[in-house]
GROMACS .gro file of C-alpha atoms in nm:
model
  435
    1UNK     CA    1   8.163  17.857  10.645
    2UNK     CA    2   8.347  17.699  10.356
    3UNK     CA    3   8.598  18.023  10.185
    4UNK     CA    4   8.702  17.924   9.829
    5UNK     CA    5   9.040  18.029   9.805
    6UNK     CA    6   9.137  18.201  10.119
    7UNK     CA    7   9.279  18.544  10.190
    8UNK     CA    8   9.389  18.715  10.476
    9UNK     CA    9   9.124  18.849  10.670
   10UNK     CA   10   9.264  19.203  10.756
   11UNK     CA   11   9.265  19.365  10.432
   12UNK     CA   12   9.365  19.710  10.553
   13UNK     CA   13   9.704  19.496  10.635
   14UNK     CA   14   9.713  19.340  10.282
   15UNK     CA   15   9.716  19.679  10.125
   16UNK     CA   16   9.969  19.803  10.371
   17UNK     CA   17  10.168  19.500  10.292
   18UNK     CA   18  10.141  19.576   9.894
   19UNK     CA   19  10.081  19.967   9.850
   20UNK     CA   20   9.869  20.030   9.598
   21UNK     CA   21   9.700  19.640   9.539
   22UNK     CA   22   9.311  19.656   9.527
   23UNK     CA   23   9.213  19.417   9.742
   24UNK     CA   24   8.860  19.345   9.572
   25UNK     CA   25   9.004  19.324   9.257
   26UNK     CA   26   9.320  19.091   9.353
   27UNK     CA   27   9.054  18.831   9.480
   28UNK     CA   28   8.813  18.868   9.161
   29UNK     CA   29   9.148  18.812   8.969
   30UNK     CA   30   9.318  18.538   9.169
   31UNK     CA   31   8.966  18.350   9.199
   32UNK     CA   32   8.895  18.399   8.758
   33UNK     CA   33   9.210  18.236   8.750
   34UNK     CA   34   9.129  17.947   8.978
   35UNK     CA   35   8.822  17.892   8.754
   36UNK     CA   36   9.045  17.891   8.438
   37UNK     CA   37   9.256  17.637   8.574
   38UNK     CA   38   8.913  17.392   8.662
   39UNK     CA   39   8.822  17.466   8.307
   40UNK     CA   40   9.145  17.372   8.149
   41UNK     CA   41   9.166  17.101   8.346
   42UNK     CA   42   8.817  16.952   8.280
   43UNK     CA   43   8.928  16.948   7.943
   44UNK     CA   44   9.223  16.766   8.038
   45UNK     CA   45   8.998  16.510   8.198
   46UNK     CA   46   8.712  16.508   8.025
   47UNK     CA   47   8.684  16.358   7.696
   48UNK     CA   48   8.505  16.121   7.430
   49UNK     CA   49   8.681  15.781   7.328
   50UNK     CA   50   8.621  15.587   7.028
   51UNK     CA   51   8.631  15.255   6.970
   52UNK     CA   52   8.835  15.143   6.720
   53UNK     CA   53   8.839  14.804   6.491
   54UNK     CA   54   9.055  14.576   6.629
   55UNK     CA   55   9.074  14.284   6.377
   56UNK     CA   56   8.940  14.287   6.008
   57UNK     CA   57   8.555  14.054   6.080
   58UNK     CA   58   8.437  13.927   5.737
   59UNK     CA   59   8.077  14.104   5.665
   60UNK     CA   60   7.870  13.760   5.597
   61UNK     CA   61   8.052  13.615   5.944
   62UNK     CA   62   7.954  13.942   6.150
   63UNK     CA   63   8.085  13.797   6.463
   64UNK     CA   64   8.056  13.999   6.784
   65UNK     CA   65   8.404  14.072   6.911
   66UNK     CA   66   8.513  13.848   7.195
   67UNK     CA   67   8.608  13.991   7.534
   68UNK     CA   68   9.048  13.983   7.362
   69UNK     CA   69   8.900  14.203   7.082
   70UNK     CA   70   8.881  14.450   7.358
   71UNK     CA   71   9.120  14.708   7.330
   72UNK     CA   72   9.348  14.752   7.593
   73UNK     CA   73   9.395  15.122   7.590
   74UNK     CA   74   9.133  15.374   7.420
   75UNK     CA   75   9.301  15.588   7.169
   76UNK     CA   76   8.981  15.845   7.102
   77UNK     CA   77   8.992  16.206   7.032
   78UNK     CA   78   8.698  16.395   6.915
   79UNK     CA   79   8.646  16.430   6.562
   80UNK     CA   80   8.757  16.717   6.335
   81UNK     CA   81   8.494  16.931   6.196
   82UNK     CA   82   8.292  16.774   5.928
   83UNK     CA   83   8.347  16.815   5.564
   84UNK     CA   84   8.195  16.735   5.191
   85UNK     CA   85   7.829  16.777   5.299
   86UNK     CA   86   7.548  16.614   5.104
   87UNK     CA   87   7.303  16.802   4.880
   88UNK     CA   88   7.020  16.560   5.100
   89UNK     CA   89   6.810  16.762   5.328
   90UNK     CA   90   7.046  16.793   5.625
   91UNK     CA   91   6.921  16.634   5.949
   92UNK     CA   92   6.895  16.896   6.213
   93UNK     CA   93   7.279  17.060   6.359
   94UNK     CA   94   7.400  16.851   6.033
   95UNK     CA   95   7.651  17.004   5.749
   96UNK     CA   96   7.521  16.989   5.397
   97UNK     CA   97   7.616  16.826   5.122
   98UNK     CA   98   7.847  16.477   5.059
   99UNK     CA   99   7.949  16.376   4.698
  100UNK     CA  100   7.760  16.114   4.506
  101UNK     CA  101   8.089  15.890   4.535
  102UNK     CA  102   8.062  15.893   4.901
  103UNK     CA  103   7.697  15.763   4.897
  104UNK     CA  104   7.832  15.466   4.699
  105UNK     CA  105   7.686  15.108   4.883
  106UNK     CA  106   7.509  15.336   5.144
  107UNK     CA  107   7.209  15.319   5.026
  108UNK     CA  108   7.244  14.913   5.048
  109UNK     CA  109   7.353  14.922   5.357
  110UNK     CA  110   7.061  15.132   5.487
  111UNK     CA  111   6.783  14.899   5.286
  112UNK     CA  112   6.983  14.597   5.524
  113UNK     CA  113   6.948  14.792   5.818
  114UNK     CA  114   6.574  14.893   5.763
  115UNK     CA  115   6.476  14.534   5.618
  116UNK     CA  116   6.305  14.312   5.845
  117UNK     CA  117   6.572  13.996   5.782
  118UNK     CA  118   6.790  13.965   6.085
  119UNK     CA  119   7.104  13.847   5.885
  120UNK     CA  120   7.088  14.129   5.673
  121UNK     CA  121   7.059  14.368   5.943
  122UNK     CA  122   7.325  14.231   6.139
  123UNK     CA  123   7.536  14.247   5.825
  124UNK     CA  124   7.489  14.558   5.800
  125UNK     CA  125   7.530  14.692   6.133
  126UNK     CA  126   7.914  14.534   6.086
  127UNK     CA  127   7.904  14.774   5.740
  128UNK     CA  128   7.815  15.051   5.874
  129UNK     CA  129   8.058  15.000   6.275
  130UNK     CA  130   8.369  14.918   5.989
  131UNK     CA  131   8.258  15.244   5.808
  132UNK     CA  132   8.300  15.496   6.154
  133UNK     CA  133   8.667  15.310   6.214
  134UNK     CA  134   8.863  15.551   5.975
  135UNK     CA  135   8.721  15.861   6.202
  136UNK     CA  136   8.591  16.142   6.021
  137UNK     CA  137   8.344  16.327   6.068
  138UNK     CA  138   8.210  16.320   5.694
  139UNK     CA  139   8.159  15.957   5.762
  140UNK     CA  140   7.970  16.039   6.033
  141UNK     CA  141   7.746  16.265   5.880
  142UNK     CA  142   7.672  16.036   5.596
  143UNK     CA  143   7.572  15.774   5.863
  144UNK     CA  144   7.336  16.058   6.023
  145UNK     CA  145   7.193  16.215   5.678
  146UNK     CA  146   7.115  15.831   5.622
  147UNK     CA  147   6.854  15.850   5.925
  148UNK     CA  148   6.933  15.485   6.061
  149UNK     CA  149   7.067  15.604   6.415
  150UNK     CA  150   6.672  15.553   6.529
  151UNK     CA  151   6.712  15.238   6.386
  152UNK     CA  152   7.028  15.135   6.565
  153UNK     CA  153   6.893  15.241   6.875
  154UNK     CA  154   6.540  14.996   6.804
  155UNK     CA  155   6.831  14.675   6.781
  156UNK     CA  156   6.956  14.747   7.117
  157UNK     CA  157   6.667  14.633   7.255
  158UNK     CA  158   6.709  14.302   7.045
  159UNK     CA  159   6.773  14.097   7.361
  160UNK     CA  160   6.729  13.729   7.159
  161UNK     CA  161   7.002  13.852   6.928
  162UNK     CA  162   7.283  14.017   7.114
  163UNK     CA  163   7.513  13.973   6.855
  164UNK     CA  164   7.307  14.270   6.675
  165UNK     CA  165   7.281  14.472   6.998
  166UNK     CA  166   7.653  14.491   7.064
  167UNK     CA  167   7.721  14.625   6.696
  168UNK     CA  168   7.445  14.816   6.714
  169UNK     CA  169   7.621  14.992   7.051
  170UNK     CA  170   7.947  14.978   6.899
  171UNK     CA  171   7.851  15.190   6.598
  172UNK     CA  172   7.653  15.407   6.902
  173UNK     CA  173   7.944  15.460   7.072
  174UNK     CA  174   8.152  15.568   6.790
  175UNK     CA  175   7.917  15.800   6.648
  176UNK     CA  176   7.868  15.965   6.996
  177UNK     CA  177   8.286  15.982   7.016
  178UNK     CA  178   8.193  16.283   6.753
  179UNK     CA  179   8.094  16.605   6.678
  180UNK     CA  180   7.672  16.479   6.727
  181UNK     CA  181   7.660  16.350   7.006
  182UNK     CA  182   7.369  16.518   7.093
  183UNK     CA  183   7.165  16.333   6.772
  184UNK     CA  184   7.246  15.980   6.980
  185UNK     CA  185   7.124  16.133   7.319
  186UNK     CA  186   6.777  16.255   7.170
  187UNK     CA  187   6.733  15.934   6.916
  188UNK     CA  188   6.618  15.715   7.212
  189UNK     CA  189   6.926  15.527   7.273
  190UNK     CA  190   7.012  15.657   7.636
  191UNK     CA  191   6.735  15.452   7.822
  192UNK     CA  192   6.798  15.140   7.647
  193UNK     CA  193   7.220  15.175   7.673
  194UNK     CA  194   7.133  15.194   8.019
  195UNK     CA  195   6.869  14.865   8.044
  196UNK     CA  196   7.183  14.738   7.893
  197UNK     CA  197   7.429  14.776   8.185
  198UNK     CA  198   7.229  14.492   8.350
  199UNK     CA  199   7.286  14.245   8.044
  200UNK     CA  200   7.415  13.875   8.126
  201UNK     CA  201   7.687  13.957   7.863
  202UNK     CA  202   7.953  14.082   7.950
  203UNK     CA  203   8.105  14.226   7.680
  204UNK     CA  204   7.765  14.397   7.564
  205UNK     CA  205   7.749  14.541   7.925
  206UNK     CA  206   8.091  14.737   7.835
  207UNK     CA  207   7.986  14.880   7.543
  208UNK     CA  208   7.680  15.007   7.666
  209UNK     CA  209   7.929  15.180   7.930
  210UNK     CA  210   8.163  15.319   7.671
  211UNK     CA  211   7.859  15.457   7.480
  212UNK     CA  212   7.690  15.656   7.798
  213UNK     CA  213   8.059  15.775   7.884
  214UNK     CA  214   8.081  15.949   7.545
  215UNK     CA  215   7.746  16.072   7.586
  216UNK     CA  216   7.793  16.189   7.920
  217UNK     CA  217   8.124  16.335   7.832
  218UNK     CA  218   7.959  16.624   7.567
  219UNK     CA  219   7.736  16.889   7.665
  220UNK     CA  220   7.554  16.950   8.052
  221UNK     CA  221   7.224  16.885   7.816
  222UNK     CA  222   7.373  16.520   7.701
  223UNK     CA  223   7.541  16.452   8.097
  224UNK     CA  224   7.168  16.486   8.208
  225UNK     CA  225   7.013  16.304   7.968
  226UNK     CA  226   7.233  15.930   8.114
  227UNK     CA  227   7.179  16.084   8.463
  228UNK     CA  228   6.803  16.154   8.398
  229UNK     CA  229   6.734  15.811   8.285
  230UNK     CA  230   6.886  15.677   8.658
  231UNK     CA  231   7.241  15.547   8.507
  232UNK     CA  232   7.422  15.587   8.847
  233UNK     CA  233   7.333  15.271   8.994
  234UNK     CA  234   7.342  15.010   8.711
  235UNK     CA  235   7.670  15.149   8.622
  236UNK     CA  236   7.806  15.137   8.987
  237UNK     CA  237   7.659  14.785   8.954
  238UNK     CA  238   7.968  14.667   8.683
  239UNK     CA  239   8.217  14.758   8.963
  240UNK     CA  240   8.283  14.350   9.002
  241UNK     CA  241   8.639  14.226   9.177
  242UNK     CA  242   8.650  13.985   8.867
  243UNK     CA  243   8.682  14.307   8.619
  244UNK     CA  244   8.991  14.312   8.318
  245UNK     CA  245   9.166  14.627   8.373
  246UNK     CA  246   9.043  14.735   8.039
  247UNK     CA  247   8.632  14.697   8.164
  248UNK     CA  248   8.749  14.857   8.488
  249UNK     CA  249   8.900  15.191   8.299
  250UNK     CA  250   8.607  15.269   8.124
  251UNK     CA  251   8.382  15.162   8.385
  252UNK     CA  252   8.556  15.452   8.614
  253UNK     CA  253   8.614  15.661   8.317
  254UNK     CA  254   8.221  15.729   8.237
  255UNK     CA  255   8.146  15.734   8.618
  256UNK     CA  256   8.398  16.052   8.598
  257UNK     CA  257   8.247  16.196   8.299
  258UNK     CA  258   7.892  16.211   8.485
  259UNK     CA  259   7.990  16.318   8.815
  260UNK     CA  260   8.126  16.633   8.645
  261UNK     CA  261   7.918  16.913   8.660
  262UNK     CA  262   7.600  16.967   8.928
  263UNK     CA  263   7.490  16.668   8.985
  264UNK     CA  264   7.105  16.609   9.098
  265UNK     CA  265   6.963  16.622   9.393
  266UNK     CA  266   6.830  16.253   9.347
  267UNK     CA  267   7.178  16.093   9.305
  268UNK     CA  268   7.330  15.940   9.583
  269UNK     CA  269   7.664  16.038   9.677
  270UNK     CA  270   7.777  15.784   9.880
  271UNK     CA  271   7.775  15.460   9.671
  272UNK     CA  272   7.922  15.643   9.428
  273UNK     CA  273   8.236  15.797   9.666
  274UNK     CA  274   8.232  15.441   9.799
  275UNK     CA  275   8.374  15.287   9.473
  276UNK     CA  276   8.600  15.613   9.379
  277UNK     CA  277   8.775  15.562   9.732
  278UNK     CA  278   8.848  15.281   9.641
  279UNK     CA  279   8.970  15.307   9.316
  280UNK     CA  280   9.222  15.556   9.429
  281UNK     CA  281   9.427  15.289   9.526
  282UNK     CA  282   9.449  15.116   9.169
  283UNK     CA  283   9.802  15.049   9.068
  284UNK     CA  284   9.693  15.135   8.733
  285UNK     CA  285   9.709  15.502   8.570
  286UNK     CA  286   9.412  15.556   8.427
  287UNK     CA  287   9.201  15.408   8.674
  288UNK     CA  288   9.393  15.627   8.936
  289UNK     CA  289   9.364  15.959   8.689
  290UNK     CA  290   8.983  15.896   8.647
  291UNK     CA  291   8.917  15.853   8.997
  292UNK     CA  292   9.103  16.107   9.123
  293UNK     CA  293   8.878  16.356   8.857
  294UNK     CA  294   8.564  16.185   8.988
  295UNK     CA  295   8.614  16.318   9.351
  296UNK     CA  296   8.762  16.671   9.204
  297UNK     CA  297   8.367  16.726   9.052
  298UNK     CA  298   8.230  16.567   9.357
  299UNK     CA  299   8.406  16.841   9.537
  300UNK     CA  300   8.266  17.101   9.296
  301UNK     CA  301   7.954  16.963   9.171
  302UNK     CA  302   7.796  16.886   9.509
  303UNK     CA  303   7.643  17.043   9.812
  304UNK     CA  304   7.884  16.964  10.128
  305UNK     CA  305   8.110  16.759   9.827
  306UNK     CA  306   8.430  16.812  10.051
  307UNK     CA  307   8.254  16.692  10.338
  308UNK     CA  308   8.121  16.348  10.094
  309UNK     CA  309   8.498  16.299  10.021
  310UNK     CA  310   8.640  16.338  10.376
  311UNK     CA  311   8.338  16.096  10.467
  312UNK     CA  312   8.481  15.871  10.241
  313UNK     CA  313   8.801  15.814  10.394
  314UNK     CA  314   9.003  15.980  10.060
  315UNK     CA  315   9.205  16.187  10.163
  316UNK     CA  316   9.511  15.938  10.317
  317UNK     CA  317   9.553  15.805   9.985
  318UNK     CA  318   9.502  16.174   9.818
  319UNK     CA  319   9.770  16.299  10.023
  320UNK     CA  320  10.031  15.968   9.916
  321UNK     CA  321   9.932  16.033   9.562
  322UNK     CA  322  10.120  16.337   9.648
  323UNK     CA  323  10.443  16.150   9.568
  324UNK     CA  324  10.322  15.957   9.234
  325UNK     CA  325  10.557  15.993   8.987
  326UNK     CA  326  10.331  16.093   8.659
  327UNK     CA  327  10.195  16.428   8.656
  328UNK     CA  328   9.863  16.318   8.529
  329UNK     CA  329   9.762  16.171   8.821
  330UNK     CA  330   9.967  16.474   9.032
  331UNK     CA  331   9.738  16.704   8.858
  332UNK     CA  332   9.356  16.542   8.983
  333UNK     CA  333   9.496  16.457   9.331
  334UNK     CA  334   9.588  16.800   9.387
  335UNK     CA  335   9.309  16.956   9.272
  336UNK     CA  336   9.085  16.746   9.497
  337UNK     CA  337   9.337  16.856   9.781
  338UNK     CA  338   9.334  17.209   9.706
  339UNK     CA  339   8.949  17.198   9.725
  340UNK     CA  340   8.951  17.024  10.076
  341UNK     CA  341   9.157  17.340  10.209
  342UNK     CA  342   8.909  17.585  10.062
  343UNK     CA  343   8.676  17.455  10.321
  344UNK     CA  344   8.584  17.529  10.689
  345UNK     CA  345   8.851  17.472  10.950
  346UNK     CA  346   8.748  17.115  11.051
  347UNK     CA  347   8.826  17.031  10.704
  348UNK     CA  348   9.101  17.191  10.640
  349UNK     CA  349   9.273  17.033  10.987
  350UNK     CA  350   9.221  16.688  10.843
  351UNK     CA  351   9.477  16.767  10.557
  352UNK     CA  352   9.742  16.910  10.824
  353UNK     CA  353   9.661  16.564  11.021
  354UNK     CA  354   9.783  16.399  10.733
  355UNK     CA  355  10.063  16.543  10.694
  356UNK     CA  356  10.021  16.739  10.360
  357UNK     CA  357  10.248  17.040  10.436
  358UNK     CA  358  10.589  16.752  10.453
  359UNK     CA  359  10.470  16.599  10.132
  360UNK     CA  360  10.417  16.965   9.949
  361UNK     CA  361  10.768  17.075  10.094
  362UNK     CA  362  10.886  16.776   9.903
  363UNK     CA  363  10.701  16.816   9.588
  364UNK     CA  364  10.796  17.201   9.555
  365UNK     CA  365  11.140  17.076   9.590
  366UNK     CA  366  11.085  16.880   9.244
  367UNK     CA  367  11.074  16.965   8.900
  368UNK     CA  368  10.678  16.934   8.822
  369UNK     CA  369  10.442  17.167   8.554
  370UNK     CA  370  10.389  17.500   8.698
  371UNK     CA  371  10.012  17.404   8.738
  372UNK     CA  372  10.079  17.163   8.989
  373UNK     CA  373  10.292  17.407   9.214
  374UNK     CA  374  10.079  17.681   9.164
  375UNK     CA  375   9.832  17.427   9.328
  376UNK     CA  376  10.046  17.347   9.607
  377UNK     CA  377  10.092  17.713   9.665
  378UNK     CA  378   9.717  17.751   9.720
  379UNK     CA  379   9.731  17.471   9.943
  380UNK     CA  380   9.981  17.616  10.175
  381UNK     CA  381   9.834  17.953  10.160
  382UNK     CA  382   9.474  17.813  10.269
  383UNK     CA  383   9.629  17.644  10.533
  384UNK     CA  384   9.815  17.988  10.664
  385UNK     CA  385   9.503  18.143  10.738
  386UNK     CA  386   9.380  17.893  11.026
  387UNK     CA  387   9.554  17.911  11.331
  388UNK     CA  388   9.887  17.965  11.452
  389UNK     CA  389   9.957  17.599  11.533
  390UNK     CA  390   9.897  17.539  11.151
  391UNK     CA  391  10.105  17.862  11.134
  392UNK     CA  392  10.366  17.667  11.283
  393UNK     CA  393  10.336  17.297  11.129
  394UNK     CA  394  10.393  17.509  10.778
  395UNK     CA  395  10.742  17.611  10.931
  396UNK     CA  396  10.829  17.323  11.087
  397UNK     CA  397  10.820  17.149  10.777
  398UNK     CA  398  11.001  17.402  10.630
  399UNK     CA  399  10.744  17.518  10.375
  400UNK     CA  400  10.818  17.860  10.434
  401UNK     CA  401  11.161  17.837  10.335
  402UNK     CA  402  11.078  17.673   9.993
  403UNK     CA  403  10.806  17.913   9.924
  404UNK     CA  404  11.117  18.216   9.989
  405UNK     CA  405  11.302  18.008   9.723
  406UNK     CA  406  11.023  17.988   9.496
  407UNK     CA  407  10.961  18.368   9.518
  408UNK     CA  408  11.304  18.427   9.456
  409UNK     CA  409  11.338  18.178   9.142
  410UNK     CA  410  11.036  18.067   9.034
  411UNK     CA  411  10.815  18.191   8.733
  412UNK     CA  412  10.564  18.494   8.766
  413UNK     CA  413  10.270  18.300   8.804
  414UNK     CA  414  10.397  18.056   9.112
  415UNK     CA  415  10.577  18.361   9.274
  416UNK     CA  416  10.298  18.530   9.291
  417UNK     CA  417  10.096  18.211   9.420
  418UNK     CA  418  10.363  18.191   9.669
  419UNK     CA  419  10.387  18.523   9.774
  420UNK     CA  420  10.016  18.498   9.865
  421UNK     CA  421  10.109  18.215  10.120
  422UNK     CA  422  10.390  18.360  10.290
  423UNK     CA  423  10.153  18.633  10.318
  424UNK     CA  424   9.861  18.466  10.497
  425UNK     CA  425  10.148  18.316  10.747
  426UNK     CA  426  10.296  18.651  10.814
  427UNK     CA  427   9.916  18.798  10.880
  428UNK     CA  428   9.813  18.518  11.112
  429UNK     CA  429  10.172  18.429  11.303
  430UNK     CA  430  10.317  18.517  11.616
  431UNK     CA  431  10.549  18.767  11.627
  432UNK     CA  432  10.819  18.436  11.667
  433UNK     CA  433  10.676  18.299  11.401
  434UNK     CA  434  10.714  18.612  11.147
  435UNK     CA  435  11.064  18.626  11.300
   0.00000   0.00000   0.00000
């Protein structure tokens, strides 16, 4: 049976061991903390990028942006909460009131967008996509109180004028890099951003991604709404050896942002591991980072998810990653690993077949955030409380004298993590062992 985080089993010894310790209590404590951590962390990994205007495009040229406009690296942060509301009736979850000098040229640019003349519309698509660049969320709301994001979502399915249907996603994607992301889930765009995916062009294709990764990347309600309308396999489907790096981290970025959480029954694991295993051998950071966070929900988010990873051949690599030098790809690697030993034994033996407990004695010998060591503590500890020969690969790769040297120097919150490990050891050893 899988035991998510271990203890030691003989609890009359734990309380012997600390006087006075509850031992119900302890767990409930130790294992609200272990959720805290997930949740901090899925905000670490988690999170909605906007597109931003690249070059200055001249409104009567409207040109699509080529595949160079791309940016390289995506800069997004969610919006900060709106401001200057309109004295309009507010569409629904909308701020009121925006001042009259706001409105100026909007209501132009909405009569383009509504007309039935394809230049004009396109025109001003490219209005309104400049308009989101300087991100605020009073922009946005304008946009939104104008009631055109129905209409934007109609032009994606434009297929004899792309040029229209990649602004059209563009201005999408920016508005669901916001506070409403919701009103671009429920306006009808999800089904057609994800017809899109299977679009001859290429750079239309990766802006359909970028929108469903914002989308996917809000609420459970929005995450369900891509998954719902069978995303999975068109966007495994832009996984191409001929990606640019840039396609390839968003591609693995919104395959991230929908694996987190429960994922449904319908969804099939396995293609989906089958890319992320092998993206955790990308040489490039946020590829690596996004993967790595892909398996970590996997793990969490799925019936026998440890088991799907293992499957997958991940954890070799998972273990190397081990030594990476950034801590942002430290932080999803270990996670992932610290899952794996919260399973059944089987599992758990894999990791000590790998080696983990010389690579942890060498990353507790570093200077890394306390997050990560506090992870590596669990780790160890989980590992303590199998048998005796794991008992004994722990000291022969002298874990158990680091963990002594983190109790004795370390902050609270690892000393206590590593007090927990030398623990399990000492319950399960051999009296040569404890010795």
């Amino acid at each position: 049976m899988p035991r998510a985080p271990r203890r030691p089993s003989e609890e009359a010894r734990l309380a012997a061991y600390k006087p006075g310790v509850d031992v119900a209590r302890s767990r409930r404590r130790r294992e609200d903390r272990l959720l805290a951590v997930r949740r901090t962390n899925r905000d670490a990994g988690l999170f909605k990028r906007r597109r931003d205007e690249p070059t200055p495009i001249p409104a009567a040229r409207a040109a699509a942006p080529s595949q160079a406009d791309v940016p390289d690296e995506t800069t997004s942060q969610p919006s900060s909460g709106p401001s200057s509301p309109p004295s309009s009736p507010p569409a629904e979850g909308v701020p009121p009131t925006t001042t009259d000098s706001e409105l100026e040229g909007l209501s132009e640019m909405v009569e383009k967008v509504w007309s039935d003349d394809t230049t004009s519309q396109l025109e001003a698509t490219v209005q309104f996509r400049k308009l989101l660049s300087d991100e605020k969320n009073s922009t946005v709301i304008k946009i939104i109180r104008a009631d055109v994001l129905p209409r934007f979502s109609d032009f994606l399915s434009r297929y004899e004028h792309p040029q229209l249907q990649m602004e059209a996603a563009w201005v999408l994607t920016n508005i669901a890099a916001s506070d409403y992301t919701l009103l671009v889930a429920e306006c009808g765009a999800v089904p057609r951003l994800v017809k899109l995916l299977g679009s001859a062009n290429a750079n239309i294709r990766h802006q359909a991604t970028w929108a469903l990764g914002n989308i996917a990347a809000e609420v459970p309600t929005c995450r369900e709404i891509v998954l719902d309308h069978g995303s999975v396999t068109p966007l495994l489907a832009q996984f191409r050896e001929d990606m640019k790096v840039p396609v390839l981290r968003t591609a693995t970025w919104a395959l991230s942002n929908l694996c987190f959480g429960k994922l449904p029954a319908e969804v099939q694991v396995k293609p989906i591991l089958e890319i992320v295993s092998q993206l955790i051998h990308s040489v490039d950071e946020k590829i690596l980072a996004d993967a790595c966070w892909a398996l970590c929900y996997v793990c969490d988010g799925v019936s026998d998810g440890i088991q799907h990873v293992l499957d997958a051949g991940a954890c070799p690599q998972l273990v190397n990653l081990l030594m990476h030098a950034s801590a942002n790809i430290l932080l999803p690697a270990i996670m992932v690993l610290a899952r794996i030993s919260s399973g059944h034994d089987a599992q758990v033996q894999v990791l000590v077949e790998n080696d983990i407990l010389n690579y942890l004695a060498r990353l507790l010998a570093r200077s890394y955030p306390k997050s990560i060591k506090k992870q590596a503590c669990l780790i160890i500890s989980n590992i303590a409380t199998g048998s005796k020969d794991n008992i004994q690969a722990a000291i022969d790769a002298d874990v158990i004298s680091t963990l002594i040297f983190l109790l004795k120097t370390s902050e609270k919150d690892i000393k206590v993590e590593a007090a927990w490990a030398i623990s399990n050891a000492a319950s399960g050893g051999s009296s040569d062992q404890i010795q």
